[in-house]
């Protein structure tokens, strides 16, 4: 018996040391109609706010990068403007960002809002997903708002429309389903080394982020008409007291298209502008980890959405 055992062990291959599985990495674009929760999803995965959120359409105007790094690898996410038909020059450039996101990349997350019925807009997005030829995961969002049975109906419906690599129900708001989603993303990505340093979060410049946080608060404090007509330009970025006092001084201008809009943003005795400033400063301080003095101004600039210089300043260059 003893000999046999020895003979067996002689022909067995040497035990393979338990190695960590190879790391994965890749580019993943999040696409879907406006308001389905794309930006909320990205922030939830990263546990850091890189993309601003509102209940108004067309909040996200450019492609926002967010890098998620773990021991098993790195995912470079791109949040995109909501899929819609272009009108203004601003919209045309936003749509271009969506098309850029569809080209190349390793994976698409096609996000839908489970509370919204399937309509033309969803069909349009679905056609973009199909046409891209890129592997896609269907992410069914806002499941916190509906009953379970409804999710199954939606899964069934989409299964017949496209061959998704996976279908995952989530709530980007509560974080429900995030782990399953991130697991799925890693399983679908190719093996590869880290693409960026492990603490790299976004390629969005600090100035851009500051302007975005201000814009988010403007959207939060105003109604439907303003989202399309508001832009924020950073005019002063003073780091001279950063070393000594950890204080950053920022001045920014909120652009609107009409006097009436200017009055709305400023509010009675400047109250609304003050609230916008306080909330935006808070977010900028969290994002940058320094104290911020934020000065805000409101300016009327008719037709800025067709002004190439301003669009360039907003990062919406060709
Ligand atoms: P985007 O236009 O696709 O980027 O959508 P946003 O991330 O800006 O979110 C649009 C709105 O939907 C915001 O008011 C979010 O708070 C809300 N929202 C996003 N995800 C969820 C979710 O899972 N559940 C609920 N109840 N609301 C959500
Ligand atoms: Mg968004």
mmCIF file of C-alpha atoms in Angstrom, residues 12-243:
data_model
loop_
_atom_site.group_PDB
_atom_site.id
_atom_site.type_symbol
_atom_site.label_atom_id
_atom_site.label_comp_id
_atom_site.label_asym_id
_atom_site.label_seq_id
_atom_site.Cartn_x
_atom_site.Cartn_y
_atom_site.Cartn_z
ATOM 1 C CA UNK A 12 0.839 13.449 -9.961
ATOM 2 C CA UNK A 13 1.835 16.945 -11.072
ATOM 3 C CA UNK A 14 3.420 19.114 -8.440
ATOM 4 C CA UNK A 15 0.710 20.961 -6.531
ATOM 5 C CA UNK A 16 0.058 24.374 -8.064
ATOM 6 C CA UNK A 17 0.486 27.152 -5.509
ATOM 7 C CA UNK A 18 -2.785 28.963 -4.856
ATOM 8 C CA UNK A 19 -2.370 32.055 -6.972
ATOM 9 C CA UNK A 20 -4.598 35.079 -7.057
ATOM 10 C CA UNK A 21 -6.629 35.100 -10.284
ATOM 11 C CA UNK A 22 -5.333 37.424 -12.989
ATOM 12 C CA UNK A 23 -6.467 41.003 -12.719
ATOM 13 C CA UNK A 24 -9.160 42.356 -15.021
ATOM 14 C CA UNK A 25 -9.521 45.811 -16.488
ATOM 15 C CA UNK A 26 -11.468 47.643 -19.153
ATOM 16 C CA UNK A 27 -13.718 50.469 -20.291
ATOM 17 C CA UNK A 28 -17.426 50.431 -19.535
ATOM 18 C CA UNK A 29 -19.931 53.021 -20.764
ATOM 19 C CA UNK A 30 -23.211 53.609 -18.980
ATOM 20 C CA UNK A 31 -25.914 54.532 -21.433
ATOM 21 C CA UNK A 32 -29.650 55.043 -21.280
ATOM 22 C CA UNK A 33 -32.365 57.672 -21.503
ATOM 23 C CA UNK A 34 -32.214 60.790 -19.439
ATOM 24 C CA UNK A 35 -33.217 60.437 -15.779
ATOM 25 C CA UNK A 36 -32.920 56.655 -15.587
ATOM 26 C CA UNK A 37 -30.214 57.050 -12.921
ATOM 27 C CA UNK A 38 -26.915 56.736 -14.802
ATOM 28 C CA UNK A 39 -25.077 59.331 -12.749
ATOM 29 C CA UNK A 40 -26.515 58.020 -9.484
ATOM 30 C CA UNK A 41 -25.301 54.535 -10.425
ATOM 31 C CA UNK A 42 -21.759 55.682 -11.146
ATOM 32 C CA UNK A 43 -21.515 57.636 -7.881
ATOM 33 C CA UNK A 44 -22.890 54.658 -5.972
ATOM 34 C CA UNK A 45 -20.330 52.258 -7.445
ATOM 35 C CA UNK A 46 -17.461 54.671 -6.800
ATOM 36 C CA UNK A 47 -18.842 55.788 -3.428
ATOM 37 C CA UNK A 48 -17.809 59.253 -4.457
ATOM 38 C CA UNK A 49 -19.714 61.940 -6.293
ATOM 39 C CA UNK A 50 -18.121 62.457 -9.680
ATOM 40 C CA UNK A 51 -21.292 63.044 -11.661
ATOM 41 C CA UNK A 52 -24.030 65.465 -10.707
ATOM 42 C CA UNK A 53 -27.617 64.312 -10.292
ATOM 43 C CA UNK A 54 -31.012 65.913 -10.668
ATOM 44 C CA UNK A 55 -34.582 65.025 -11.481
ATOM 45 C CA UNK A 56 -34.405 67.362 -14.502
ATOM 46 C CA UNK A 57 -33.625 66.016 -17.957
ATOM 47 C CA UNK A 58 -30.205 66.471 -19.542
ATOM 48 C CA UNK A 59 -28.255 67.131 -16.371
ATOM 49 C CA UNK A 60 -25.147 65.333 -17.598
ATOM 50 C CA UNK A 61 -23.713 67.133 -20.610
ATOM 51 C CA UNK A 62 -20.389 65.473 -21.248
ATOM 52 C CA UNK A 63 -18.798 62.102 -20.837
ATOM 53 C CA UNK A 64 -17.766 61.800 -17.166
ATOM 54 C CA UNK A 65 -15.076 59.298 -16.293
ATOM 55 C CA UNK A 66 -15.064 57.442 -13.000
ATOM 56 C CA UNK A 67 -12.410 54.850 -12.161
ATOM 57 C CA UNK A 68 -13.244 51.975 -9.822
ATOM 58 C CA UNK A 69 -10.277 49.990 -8.488
ATOM 59 C CA UNK A 70 -10.216 46.847 -6.341
ATOM 60 C CA UNK A 71 -7.845 43.951 -5.731
ATOM 61 C CA UNK A 72 -9.383 42.098 -8.682
ATOM 62 C CA UNK A 73 -8.776 44.921 -11.137
ATOM 63 C CA UNK A 74 -9.968 48.232 -12.481
ATOM 64 C CA UNK A 75 -13.071 49.420 -14.299
ATOM 65 C CA UNK A 76 -13.034 52.733 -16.133
ATOM 66 C CA UNK A 77 -16.658 53.847 -16.296
ATOM 67 C CA UNK A 78 -18.060 56.555 -18.513
ATOM 68 C CA UNK A 79 -21.277 58.277 -17.557
ATOM 69 C CA UNK A 80 -22.970 59.801 -20.589
ATOM 70 C CA UNK A 81 -25.681 62.351 -21.343
ATOM 71 C CA UNK A 82 -29.135 60.804 -21.710
ATOM 72 C CA UNK A 83 -29.964 59.463 -25.151
ATOM 73 C CA UNK A 84 -32.140 62.004 -26.948
ATOM 74 C CA UNK A 85 -32.649 63.604 -30.325
ATOM 75 C CA UNK A 86 -30.370 66.601 -30.887
ATOM 76 C CA UNK A 87 -31.805 70.105 -31.246
ATOM 77 C CA UNK A 88 -29.475 72.911 -30.176
ATOM 78 C CA UNK A 89 -25.762 72.906 -30.871
ATOM 79 C CA UNK A 90 -25.340 72.027 -27.181
ATOM 80 C CA UNK A 91 -27.552 68.968 -27.633
ATOM 81 C CA UNK A 92 -25.747 67.967 -30.792
ATOM 82 C CA UNK A 93 -22.449 67.873 -28.922
ATOM 83 C CA UNK A 94 -24.028 65.942 -26.054
ATOM 84 C CA UNK A 95 -25.279 63.301 -28.462
ATOM 85 C CA UNK A 96 -21.820 63.096 -30.002
ATOM 86 C CA UNK A 97 -20.518 62.121 -26.544
ATOM 87 C CA UNK A 98 -22.966 59.206 -26.514
ATOM 88 C CA UNK A 99 -21.784 57.990 -29.891
ATOM 89 C CA UNK A 100 -18.156 58.246 -28.758
ATOM 90 C CA UNK A 101 -19.059 56.152 -25.723
ATOM 91 C CA UNK A 102 -20.636 53.478 -27.903
ATOM 92 C CA UNK A 103 -17.562 53.128 -30.049
ATOM 93 C CA UNK A 104 -14.872 50.920 -28.668
ATOM 94 C CA UNK A 105 -14.917 50.034 -25.004
ATOM 95 C CA UNK A 106 -15.292 46.557 -23.572
ATOM 96 C CA UNK A 107 -18.809 46.656 -22.222
ATOM 97 C CA UNK A 108 -21.988 48.721 -22.149
ATOM 98 C CA UNK A 109 -24.311 49.056 -19.207
ATOM 99 C CA UNK A 110 -27.720 49.752 -20.701
ATOM 100 C CA UNK A 111 -29.637 51.335 -17.870
ATOM 101 C CA UNK A 112 -33.427 51.516 -17.778
ATOM 102 C CA UNK A 113 -35.910 52.962 -15.313
ATOM 103 C CA UNK A 114 -38.246 50.113 -14.384
ATOM 104 C CA UNK A 115 -41.060 52.542 -13.542
ATOM 105 C CA UNK A 116 -41.191 53.890 -17.102
ATOM 106 C CA UNK A 117 -43.145 52.053 -19.806
ATOM 107 C CA UNK A 118 -41.236 50.872 -22.867
ATOM 108 C CA UNK A 119 -41.612 53.525 -25.569
ATOM 109 C CA UNK A 120 -39.939 55.168 -28.524
ATOM 110 C CA UNK A 121 -37.075 56.509 -26.445
ATOM 111 C CA UNK A 122 -36.250 53.052 -25.124
ATOM 112 C CA UNK A 123 -36.472 51.573 -28.584
ATOM 113 C CA UNK A 124 -34.056 54.236 -29.841
ATOM 114 C CA UNK A 125 -31.569 53.414 -27.065
ATOM 115 C CA UNK A 126 -31.948 49.702 -27.664
ATOM 116 C CA UNK A 127 -31.180 50.209 -31.354
ATOM 117 C CA UNK A 128 -28.014 52.094 -30.402
ATOM 118 C CA UNK A 129 -26.970 49.235 -28.123
ATOM 119 C CA UNK A 130 -27.627 46.631 -30.806
ATOM 120 C CA UNK A 131 -25.945 48.698 -33.491
ATOM 121 C CA UNK A 132 -22.787 49.199 -31.423
ATOM 122 C CA UNK A 133 -21.958 45.488 -31.516
ATOM 123 C CA UNK A 134 -20.489 45.852 -28.009
ATOM 124 C CA UNK A 135 -21.394 43.370 -25.254
ATOM 125 C CA UNK A 136 -24.107 44.822 -23.044
ATOM 126 C CA UNK A 137 -25.536 44.240 -19.588
ATOM 127 C CA UNK A 138 -29.109 45.369 -19.040
ATOM 128 C CA UNK A 139 -29.329 47.147 -15.697
ATOM 129 C CA UNK A 140 -32.899 47.513 -14.468
ATOM 130 C CA UNK A 141 -32.843 50.473 -12.100
ATOM 131 C CA UNK A 142 -35.165 51.938 -9.446
ATOM 132 C CA UNK A 143 -36.408 48.569 -8.213
ATOM 133 C CA UNK A 144 -36.998 50.216 -4.840
ATOM 134 C CA UNK A 145 -40.095 51.779 -6.409
ATOM 135 C CA UNK A 146 -41.924 48.677 -7.662
ATOM 136 C CA UNK A 147 -43.128 45.188 -6.776
ATOM 137 C CA UNK A 148 -41.023 42.123 -7.584
ATOM 138 C CA UNK A 149 -43.419 40.666 -10.189
ATOM 139 C CA UNK A 150 -42.961 43.721 -12.346
ATOM 140 C CA UNK A 151 -39.200 43.114 -12.560
ATOM 141 C CA UNK A 152 -39.778 39.658 -14.028
ATOM 142 C CA UNK A 153 -42.086 41.087 -16.688
ATOM 143 C CA UNK A 154 -39.457 43.635 -17.681
ATOM 144 C CA UNK A 155 -36.716 40.986 -17.793
ATOM 145 C CA UNK A 156 -38.896 38.843 -20.042
ATOM 146 C CA UNK A 157 -39.601 41.712 -22.364
ATOM 147 C CA UNK A 158 -35.978 42.739 -22.813
ATOM 148 C CA UNK A 159 -34.776 39.148 -23.189
ATOM 149 C CA UNK A 160 -36.762 38.944 -26.372
ATOM 150 C CA UNK A 161 -35.360 42.220 -27.703
ATOM 151 C CA UNK A 162 -31.627 41.621 -27.361
ATOM 152 C CA UNK A 163 -29.095 39.047 -26.291
ATOM 153 C CA UNK A 164 -27.714 40.716 -23.179
ATOM 154 C CA UNK A 165 -24.623 39.288 -21.509
ATOM 155 C CA UNK A 166 -26.542 39.612 -18.241
ATOM 156 C CA UNK A 167 -29.629 41.287 -16.796
ATOM 157 C CA UNK A 168 -29.318 42.778 -13.318
ATOM 158 C CA UNK A 169 -31.985 44.572 -11.264
ATOM 159 C CA UNK A 170 -30.617 47.310 -8.984
ATOM 160 C CA UNK A 171 -31.463 50.388 -7.044
ATOM 161 C CA UNK A 172 -28.754 52.946 -7.654
ATOM 162 C CA UNK A 173 -30.311 55.043 -4.920
ATOM 163 C CA UNK A 174 -30.192 52.473 -2.108
ATOM 164 C CA UNK A 175 -27.209 50.495 -3.436
ATOM 165 C CA UNK A 176 -29.263 47.311 -3.763
ATOM 166 C CA UNK A 177 -27.752 44.989 -6.417
ATOM 167 C CA UNK A 178 -24.488 46.953 -6.728
ATOM 168 C CA UNK A 179 -22.305 44.039 -5.658
ATOM 169 C CA UNK A 180 -23.908 41.680 -8.169
ATOM 170 C CA UNK A 181 -23.485 44.293 -10.864
ATOM 171 C CA UNK A 182 -19.817 44.942 -10.141
ATOM 172 C CA UNK A 183 -19.169 41.169 -9.961
ATOM 173 C CA UNK A 184 -20.787 40.761 -13.360
ATOM 174 C CA UNK A 185 -18.785 43.620 -14.853
ATOM 175 C CA UNK A 186 -15.512 42.107 -13.646
ATOM 176 C CA UNK A 187 -16.471 38.681 -14.946
ATOM 177 C CA UNK A 188 -17.112 40.145 -18.417
ATOM 178 C CA UNK A 189 -13.942 42.243 -18.657
ATOM 179 C CA UNK A 190 -10.753 40.941 -20.231
ATOM 180 C CA UNK A 191 -7.661 40.196 -18.178
ATOM 181 C CA UNK A 192 -5.404 43.192 -17.969
ATOM 182 C CA UNK A 193 -3.294 45.449 -15.789
ATOM 183 C CA UNK A 194 -4.467 48.602 -14.102
ATOM 184 C CA UNK A 195 -5.019 51.357 -16.631
ATOM 185 C CA UNK A 196 -4.603 54.173 -14.090
ATOM 186 C CA UNK A 197 -3.031 54.528 -10.631
ATOM 187 C CA UNK A 198 -5.083 52.779 -8.008
ATOM 188 C CA UNK A 199 -6.211 56.000 -6.327
ATOM 189 C CA UNK A 200 -7.142 57.712 -9.612
ATOM 190 C CA UNK A 201 -10.796 58.717 -9.623
ATOM 191 C CA UNK A 202 -11.642 60.891 -12.607
ATOM 192 C CA UNK A 203 -10.088 62.812 -15.460
ATOM 193 C CA UNK A 204 -12.474 65.678 -14.859
ATOM 194 C CA UNK A 205 -10.457 68.722 -13.806
ATOM 195 C CA UNK A 206 -11.175 70.201 -10.356
ATOM 196 C CA UNK A 207 -12.476 73.395 -11.952
ATOM 197 C CA UNK A 208 -14.978 71.451 -14.014
ATOM 198 C CA UNK A 209 -16.146 69.547 -10.941
ATOM 199 C CA UNK A 210 -16.614 72.806 -9.013
ATOM 200 C CA UNK A 211 -18.708 74.242 -11.858
ATOM 201 C CA UNK A 212 -20.762 71.047 -12.033
ATOM 202 C CA UNK A 213 -21.535 71.108 -8.311
ATOM 203 C CA UNK A 214 -22.788 74.681 -8.649
ATOM 204 C CA UNK A 215 -24.925 73.682 -11.633
ATOM 205 C CA UNK A 216 -26.403 70.776 -9.686
ATOM 206 C CA UNK A 217 -27.547 73.126 -6.932
ATOM 207 C CA UNK A 218 -29.014 75.537 -9.478
ATOM 208 C CA UNK A 219 -31.033 72.646 -10.912
ATOM 209 C CA UNK A 220 -32.104 71.576 -7.448
ATOM 210 C CA UNK A 221 -33.361 75.031 -6.538
ATOM 211 C CA UNK A 222 -35.141 75.876 -9.770
ATOM 212 C CA UNK A 223 -37.896 74.457 -11.904
ATOM 213 C CA UNK A 224 -38.206 72.776 -15.267
ATOM 214 C CA UNK A 225 -37.315 75.665 -17.609
ATOM 215 C CA UNK A 226 -33.853 76.413 -16.271
ATOM 216 C CA UNK A 227 -31.816 73.235 -16.795
ATOM 217 C CA UNK A 228 -31.390 73.775 -20.490
ATOM 218 C CA UNK A 229 -30.482 77.410 -20.172
ATOM 219 C CA UNK A 230 -27.984 77.365 -17.318
ATOM 220 C CA UNK A 231 -24.227 77.039 -17.472
ATOM 221 C CA UNK A 232 -21.529 77.723 -14.901
ATOM 222 C CA UNK A 233 -18.162 79.224 -15.732
ATOM 223 C CA UNK A 234 -15.318 79.326 -13.223
ATOM 224 C CA UNK A 235 -13.725 82.768 -13.526
ATOM 225 C CA UNK A 236 -11.245 82.732 -10.622
ATOM 226 C CA UNK A 237 -9.310 79.854 -9.061
ATOM 227 C CA UNK A 238 -6.972 81.184 -6.421
ATOM 228 C CA UNK A 239 -4.719 78.668 -4.690
ATOM 229 C CA UNK A 240 -2.437 81.266 -3.069
ATOM 230 C CA UNK A 241 -3.683 80.375 0.438
ATOM 231 C CA UNK A 242 -3.903 76.650 -0.153
ATOM 232 C CA UNK A 243 -0.540 75.831 1.439
#
